[in-house]
PDB file of C-alpha atoms in Angstrom:
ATOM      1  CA  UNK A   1      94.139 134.721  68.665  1.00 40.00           C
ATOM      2  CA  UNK A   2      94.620 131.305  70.323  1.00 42.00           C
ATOM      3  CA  UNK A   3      93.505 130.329  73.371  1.00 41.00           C
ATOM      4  CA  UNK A   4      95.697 129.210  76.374  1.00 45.00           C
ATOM      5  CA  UNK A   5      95.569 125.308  77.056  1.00 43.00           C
ATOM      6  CA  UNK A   6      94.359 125.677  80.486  1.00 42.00           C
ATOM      7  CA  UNK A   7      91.463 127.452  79.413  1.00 42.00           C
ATOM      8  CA  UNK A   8      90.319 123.506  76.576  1.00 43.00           C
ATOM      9  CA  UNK A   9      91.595 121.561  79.523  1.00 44.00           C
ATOM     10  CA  UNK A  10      90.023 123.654  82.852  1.00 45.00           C
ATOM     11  CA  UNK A  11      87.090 125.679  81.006  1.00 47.00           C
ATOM     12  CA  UNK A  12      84.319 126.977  83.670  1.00 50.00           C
ATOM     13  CA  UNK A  13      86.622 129.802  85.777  1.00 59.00           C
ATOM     14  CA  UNK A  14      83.491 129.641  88.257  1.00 57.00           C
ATOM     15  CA  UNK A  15      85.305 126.857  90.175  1.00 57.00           C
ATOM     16  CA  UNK A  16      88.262 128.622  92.002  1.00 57.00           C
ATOM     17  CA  UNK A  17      90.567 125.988  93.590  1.00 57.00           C
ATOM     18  CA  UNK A  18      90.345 128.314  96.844  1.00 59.00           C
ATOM     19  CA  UNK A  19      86.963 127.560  97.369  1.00 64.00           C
ATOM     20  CA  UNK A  20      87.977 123.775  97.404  1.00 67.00           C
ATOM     21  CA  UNK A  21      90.709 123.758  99.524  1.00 65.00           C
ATOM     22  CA  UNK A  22      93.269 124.251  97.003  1.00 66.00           C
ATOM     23  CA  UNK A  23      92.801 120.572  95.375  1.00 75.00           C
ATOM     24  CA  UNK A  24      93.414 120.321  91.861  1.00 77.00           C
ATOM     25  CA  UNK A  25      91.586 116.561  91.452  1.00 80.00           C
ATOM     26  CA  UNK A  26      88.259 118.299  92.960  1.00 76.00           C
ATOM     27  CA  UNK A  27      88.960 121.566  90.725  1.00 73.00           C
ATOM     28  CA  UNK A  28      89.557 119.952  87.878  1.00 76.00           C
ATOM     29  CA  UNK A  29      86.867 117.340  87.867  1.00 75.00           C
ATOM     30  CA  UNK A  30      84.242 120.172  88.567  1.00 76.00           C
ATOM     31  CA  UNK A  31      85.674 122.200  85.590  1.00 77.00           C
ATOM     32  CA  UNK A  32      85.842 119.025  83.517  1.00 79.00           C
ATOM     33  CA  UNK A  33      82.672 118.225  83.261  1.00 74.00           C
ATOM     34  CA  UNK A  34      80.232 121.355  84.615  1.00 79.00           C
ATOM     35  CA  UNK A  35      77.309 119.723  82.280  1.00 82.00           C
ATOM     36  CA  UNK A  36      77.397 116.413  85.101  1.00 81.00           C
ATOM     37  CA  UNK A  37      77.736 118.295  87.858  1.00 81.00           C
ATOM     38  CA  UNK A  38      74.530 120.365  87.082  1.00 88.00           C
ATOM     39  CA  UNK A  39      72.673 116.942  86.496  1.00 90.00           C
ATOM     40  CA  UNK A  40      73.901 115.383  89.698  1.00 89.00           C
ATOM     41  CA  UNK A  41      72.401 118.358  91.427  1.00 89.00           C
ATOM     42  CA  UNK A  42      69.372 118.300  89.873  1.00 92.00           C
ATOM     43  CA  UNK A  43      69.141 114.604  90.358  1.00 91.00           C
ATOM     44  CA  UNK A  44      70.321 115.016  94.042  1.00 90.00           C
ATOM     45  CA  UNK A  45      67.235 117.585  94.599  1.00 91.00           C
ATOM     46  CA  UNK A  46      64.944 115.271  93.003  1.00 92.00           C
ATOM     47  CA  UNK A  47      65.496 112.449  95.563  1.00 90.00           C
ATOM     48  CA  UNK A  48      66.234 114.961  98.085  1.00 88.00           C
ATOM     49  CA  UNK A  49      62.107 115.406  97.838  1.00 88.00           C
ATOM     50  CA  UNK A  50      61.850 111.822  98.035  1.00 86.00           C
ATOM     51  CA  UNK A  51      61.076 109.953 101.445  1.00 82.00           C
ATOM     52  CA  UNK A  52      64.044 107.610 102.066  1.00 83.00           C
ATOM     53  CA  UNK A  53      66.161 108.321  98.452  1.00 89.00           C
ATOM     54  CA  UNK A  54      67.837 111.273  99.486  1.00 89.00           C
ATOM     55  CA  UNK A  55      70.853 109.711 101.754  1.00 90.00           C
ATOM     56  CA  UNK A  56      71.674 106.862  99.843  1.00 91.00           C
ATOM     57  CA  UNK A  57      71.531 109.235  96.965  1.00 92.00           C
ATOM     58  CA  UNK A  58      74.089 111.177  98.572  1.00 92.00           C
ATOM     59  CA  UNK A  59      75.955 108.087  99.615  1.00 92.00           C
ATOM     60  CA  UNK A  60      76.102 107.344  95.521  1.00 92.00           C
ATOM     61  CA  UNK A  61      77.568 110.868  94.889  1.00 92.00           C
ATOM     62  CA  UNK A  62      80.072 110.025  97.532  1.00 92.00           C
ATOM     63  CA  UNK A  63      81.262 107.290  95.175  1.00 91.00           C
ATOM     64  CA  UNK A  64      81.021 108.768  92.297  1.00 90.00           C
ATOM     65  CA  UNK A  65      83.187 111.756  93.539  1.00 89.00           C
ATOM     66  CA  UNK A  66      85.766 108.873  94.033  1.00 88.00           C
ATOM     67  CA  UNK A  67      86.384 109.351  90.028  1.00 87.00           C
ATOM     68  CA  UNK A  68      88.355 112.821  90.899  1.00 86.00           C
ATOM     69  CA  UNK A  69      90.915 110.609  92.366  1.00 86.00           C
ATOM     70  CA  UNK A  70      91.668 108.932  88.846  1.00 85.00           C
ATOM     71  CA  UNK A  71      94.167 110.666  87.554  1.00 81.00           C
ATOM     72  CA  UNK A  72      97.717 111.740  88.676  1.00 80.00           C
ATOM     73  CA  UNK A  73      98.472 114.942  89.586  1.00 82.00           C
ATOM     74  CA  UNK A  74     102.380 116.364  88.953  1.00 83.00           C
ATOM     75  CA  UNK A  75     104.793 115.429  91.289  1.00 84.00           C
ATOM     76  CA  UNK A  76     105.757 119.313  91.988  1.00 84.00           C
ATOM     77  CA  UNK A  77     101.843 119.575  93.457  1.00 82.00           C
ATOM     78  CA  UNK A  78     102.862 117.213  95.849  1.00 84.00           C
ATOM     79  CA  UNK A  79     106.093 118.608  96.782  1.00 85.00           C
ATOM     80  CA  UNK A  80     104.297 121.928  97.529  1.00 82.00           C
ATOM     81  CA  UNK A  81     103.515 122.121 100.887  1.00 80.00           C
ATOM     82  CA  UNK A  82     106.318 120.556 101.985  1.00 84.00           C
ATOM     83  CA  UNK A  83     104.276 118.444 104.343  1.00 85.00           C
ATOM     84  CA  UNK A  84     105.423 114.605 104.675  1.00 88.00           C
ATOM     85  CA  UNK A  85     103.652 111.633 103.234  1.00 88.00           C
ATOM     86  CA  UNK A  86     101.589 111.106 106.057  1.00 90.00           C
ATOM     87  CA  UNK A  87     100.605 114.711 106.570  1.00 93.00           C
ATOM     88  CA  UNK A  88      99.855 114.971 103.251  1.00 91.00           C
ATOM     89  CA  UNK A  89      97.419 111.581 102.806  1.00 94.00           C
ATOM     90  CA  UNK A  90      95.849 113.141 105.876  1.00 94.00           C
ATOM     91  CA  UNK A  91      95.532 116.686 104.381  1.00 93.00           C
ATOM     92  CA  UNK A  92      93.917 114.869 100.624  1.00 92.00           C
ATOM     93  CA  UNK A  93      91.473 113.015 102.800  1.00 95.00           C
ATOM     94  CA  UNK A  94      90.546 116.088 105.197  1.00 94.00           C
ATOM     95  CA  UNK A  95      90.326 118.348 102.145  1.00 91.00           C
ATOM     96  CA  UNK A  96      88.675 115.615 100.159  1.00 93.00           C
ATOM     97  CA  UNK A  97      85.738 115.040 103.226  1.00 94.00           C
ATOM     98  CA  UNK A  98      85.204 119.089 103.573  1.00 92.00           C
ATOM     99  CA  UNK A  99      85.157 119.568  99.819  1.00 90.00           C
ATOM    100  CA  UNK A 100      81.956 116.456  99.712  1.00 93.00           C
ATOM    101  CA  UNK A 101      80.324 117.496 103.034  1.00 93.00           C
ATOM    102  CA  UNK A 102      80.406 121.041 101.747  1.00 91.00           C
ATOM    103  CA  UNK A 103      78.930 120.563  98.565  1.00 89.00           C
ATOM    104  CA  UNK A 104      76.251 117.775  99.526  1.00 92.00           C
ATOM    105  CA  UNK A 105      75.194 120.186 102.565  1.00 93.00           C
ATOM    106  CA  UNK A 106      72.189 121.517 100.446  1.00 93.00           C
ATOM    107  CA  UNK A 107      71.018 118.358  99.415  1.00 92.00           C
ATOM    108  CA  UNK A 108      71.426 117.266 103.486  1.00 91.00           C
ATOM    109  CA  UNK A 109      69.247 120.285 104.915  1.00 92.00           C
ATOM    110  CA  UNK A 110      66.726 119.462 101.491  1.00 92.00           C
ATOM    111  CA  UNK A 111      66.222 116.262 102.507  1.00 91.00           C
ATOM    112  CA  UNK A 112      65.664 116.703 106.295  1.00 90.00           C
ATOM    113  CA  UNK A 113      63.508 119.432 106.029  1.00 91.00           C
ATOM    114  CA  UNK A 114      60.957 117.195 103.229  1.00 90.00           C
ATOM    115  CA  UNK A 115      61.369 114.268 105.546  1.00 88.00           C
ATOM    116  CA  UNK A 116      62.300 114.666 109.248  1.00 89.00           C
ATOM    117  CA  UNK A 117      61.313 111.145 109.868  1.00 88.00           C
ATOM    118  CA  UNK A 118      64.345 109.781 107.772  1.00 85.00           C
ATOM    119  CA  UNK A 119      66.879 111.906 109.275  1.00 85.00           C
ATOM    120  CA  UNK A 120      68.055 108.560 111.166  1.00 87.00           C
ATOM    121  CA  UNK A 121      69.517 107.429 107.725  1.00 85.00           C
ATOM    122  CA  UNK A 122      71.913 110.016 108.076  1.00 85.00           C
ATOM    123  CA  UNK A 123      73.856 108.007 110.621  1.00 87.00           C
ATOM    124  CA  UNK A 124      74.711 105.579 107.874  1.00 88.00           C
ATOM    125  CA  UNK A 125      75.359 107.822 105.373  1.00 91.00           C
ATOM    126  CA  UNK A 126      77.957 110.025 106.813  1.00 92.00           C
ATOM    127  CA  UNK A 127      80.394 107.162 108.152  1.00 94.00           C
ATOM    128  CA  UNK A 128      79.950 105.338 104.685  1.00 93.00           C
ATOM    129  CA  UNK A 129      80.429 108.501 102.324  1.00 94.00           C
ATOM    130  CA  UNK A 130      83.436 109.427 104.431  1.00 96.00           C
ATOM    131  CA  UNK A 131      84.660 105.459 104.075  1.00 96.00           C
ATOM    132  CA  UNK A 132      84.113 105.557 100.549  1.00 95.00           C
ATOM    133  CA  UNK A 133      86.324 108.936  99.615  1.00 95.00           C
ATOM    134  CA  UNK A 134      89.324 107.782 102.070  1.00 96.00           C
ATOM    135  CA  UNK A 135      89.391 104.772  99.920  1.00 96.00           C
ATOM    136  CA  UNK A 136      89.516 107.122  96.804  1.00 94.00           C
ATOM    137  CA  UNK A 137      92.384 109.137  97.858  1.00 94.00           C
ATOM    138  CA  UNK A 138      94.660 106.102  99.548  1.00 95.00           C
ATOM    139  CA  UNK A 139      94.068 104.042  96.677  1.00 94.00           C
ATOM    140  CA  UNK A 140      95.282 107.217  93.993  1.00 92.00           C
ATOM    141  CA  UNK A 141      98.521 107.580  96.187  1.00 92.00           C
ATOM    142  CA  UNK A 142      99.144 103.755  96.996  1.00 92.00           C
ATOM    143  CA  UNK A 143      99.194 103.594  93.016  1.00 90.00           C
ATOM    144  CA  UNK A 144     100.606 106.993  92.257  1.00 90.00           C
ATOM    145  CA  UNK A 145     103.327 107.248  89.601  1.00 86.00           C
ATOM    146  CA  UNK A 146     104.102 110.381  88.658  1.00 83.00           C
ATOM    147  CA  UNK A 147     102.920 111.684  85.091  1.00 75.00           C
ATOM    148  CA  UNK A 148     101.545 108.593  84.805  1.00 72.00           C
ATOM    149  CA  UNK A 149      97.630 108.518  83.883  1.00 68.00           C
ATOM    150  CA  UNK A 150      95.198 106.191  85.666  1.00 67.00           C
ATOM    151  CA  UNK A 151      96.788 103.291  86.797  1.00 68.00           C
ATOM    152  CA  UNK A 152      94.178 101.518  89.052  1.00 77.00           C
ATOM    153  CA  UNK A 153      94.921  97.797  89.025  1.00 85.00           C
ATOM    154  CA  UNK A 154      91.785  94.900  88.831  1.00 86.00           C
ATOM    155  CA  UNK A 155      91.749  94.888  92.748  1.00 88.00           C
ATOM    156  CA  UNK A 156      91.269  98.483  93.209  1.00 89.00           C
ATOM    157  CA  UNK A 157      88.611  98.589  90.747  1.00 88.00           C
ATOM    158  CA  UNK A 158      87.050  95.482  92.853  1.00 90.00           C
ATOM    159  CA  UNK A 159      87.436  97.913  96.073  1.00 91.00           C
ATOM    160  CA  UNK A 160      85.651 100.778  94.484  1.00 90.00           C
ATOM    161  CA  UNK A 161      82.723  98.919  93.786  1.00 91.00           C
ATOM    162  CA  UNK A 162      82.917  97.306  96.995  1.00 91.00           C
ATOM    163  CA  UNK A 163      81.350 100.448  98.138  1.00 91.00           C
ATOM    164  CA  UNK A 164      78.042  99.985  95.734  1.00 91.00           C
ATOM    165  CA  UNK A 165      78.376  96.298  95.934  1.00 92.00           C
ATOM    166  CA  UNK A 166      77.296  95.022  99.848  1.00 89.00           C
ATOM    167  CA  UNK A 167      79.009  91.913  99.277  1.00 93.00           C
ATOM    168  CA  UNK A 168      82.344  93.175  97.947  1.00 92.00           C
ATOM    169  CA  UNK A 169      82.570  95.769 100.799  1.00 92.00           C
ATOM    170  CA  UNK A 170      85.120  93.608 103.318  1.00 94.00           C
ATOM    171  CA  UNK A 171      87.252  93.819 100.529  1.00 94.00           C
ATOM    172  CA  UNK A 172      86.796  97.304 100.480  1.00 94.00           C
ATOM    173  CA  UNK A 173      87.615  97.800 103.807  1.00 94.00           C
ATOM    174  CA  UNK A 174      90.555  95.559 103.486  1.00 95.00           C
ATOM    175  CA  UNK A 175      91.952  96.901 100.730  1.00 95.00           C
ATOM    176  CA  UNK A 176      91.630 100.552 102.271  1.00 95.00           C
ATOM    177  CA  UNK A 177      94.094  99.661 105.730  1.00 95.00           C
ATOM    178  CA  UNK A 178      96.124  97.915 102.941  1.00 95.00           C
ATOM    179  CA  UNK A 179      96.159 100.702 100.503  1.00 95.00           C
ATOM    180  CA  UNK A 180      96.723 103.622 103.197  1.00 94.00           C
ATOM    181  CA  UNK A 181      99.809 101.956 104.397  1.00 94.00           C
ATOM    182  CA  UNK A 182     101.426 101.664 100.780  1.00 94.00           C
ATOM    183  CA  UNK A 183     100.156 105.063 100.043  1.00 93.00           C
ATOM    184  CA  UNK A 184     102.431 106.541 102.982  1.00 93.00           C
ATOM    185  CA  UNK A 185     105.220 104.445 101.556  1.00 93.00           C
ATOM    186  CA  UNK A 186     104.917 105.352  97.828  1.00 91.00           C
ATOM    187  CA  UNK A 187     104.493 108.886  98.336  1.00 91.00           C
ATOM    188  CA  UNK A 188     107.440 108.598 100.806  1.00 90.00           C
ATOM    189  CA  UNK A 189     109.523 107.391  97.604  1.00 87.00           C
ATOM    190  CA  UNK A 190     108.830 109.841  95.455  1.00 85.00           C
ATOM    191  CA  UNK A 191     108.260 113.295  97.993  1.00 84.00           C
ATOM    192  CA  UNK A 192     111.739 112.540 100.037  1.00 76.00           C
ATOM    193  CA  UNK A 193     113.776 109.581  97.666  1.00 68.00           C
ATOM    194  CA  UNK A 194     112.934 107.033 100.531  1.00 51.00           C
ATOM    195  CA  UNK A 195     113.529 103.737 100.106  1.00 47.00           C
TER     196      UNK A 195
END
């Protein structure tokens, strides 16, 4: 007896896309590749137990959670909810901050309880990791062509490492106002045919 596609594609049935908020790049990124996600964690408790790791540690995973964003999701997804293309770039990054936040809270509590003294970092952390997955999601929907498969131009590529890079960060951050506005006005083609 075969096996359905989903099942090759989406194997590890412990991730419910409930439990993230309903989004399918965070389900399907922690179904994709369960083996990483059990390293991360174990590599996020290691430097959880070590004084001054454990934020910007976090503030990596925040990045590398970015990678979710990669790929297009069908156009019908987006049509779901019926929710314009602002509401729905605000609803990706709101579901996209709880979904991080959530998951990294384990990690947080870890690493203030080993080391109370670098709780301060935490002030950093939080406004940067936050930063770091709005770029993610505004820069998937200001390039976002439906069916398509990863098309993230040389400048949004530069912008993502921005955000590991100190120097390259103002073009992070300039390339994130730019990207949200022609994320609102992409998805605005495709969700309601607007010009």
């Amino acid at each position: 007896m075969a096996s359905a596609p989903g099942k090759r594609i989406y194997p590890g049935r412990w991730v419910r896309p409930e439990w993230l908020g309903g989004s399918p790049e965070w389900t399907a990124g922690l179904r994709r590749h369960p083996s990483a996600l059990w390293v991360a964690a174990g590599l996020l408790t290691l430097c959880a137990l070590l004084p001054v790791v454990a934020f910007p540690a976090l503030y990596v995973a925040a990045a590398a959670c970015g990678a979710f964003y990669l790929d297009n999701e069908p156009l019908e997804l987006l049509r779901l909810p019926g929710l314009s293309a602002g509401r729905l770039l605000v609803r990706k990054v709101l579901t996209a901050w709880r979904n991080y936040f959530l998951l990294t809270l384990p990690f947080t509590l870890l690493a203030i309880l080993a080391h109370p003294r670098t709780a301060w970092i935490a002030a950093a952390w939080v406004p940067l990791a936050a930063l770091a997955l709005l770029y993610a999601v505004v820069a998937k929907y200001a390039h976002y062509v439906p069916e398509s498969p990863r098309q993230q131009p040389l400048a949004a590529r530069f912008g993502s490492a921005g955000f590991l890079v100190p120097v390259l960060l103002p073009l992070s951050l300039a390339l994130t106002v730019s990207y949200a506005l022609r994320a609102e006005r992409n998805l605005n083609r495709y969700l309601h045919d607007y010009d």
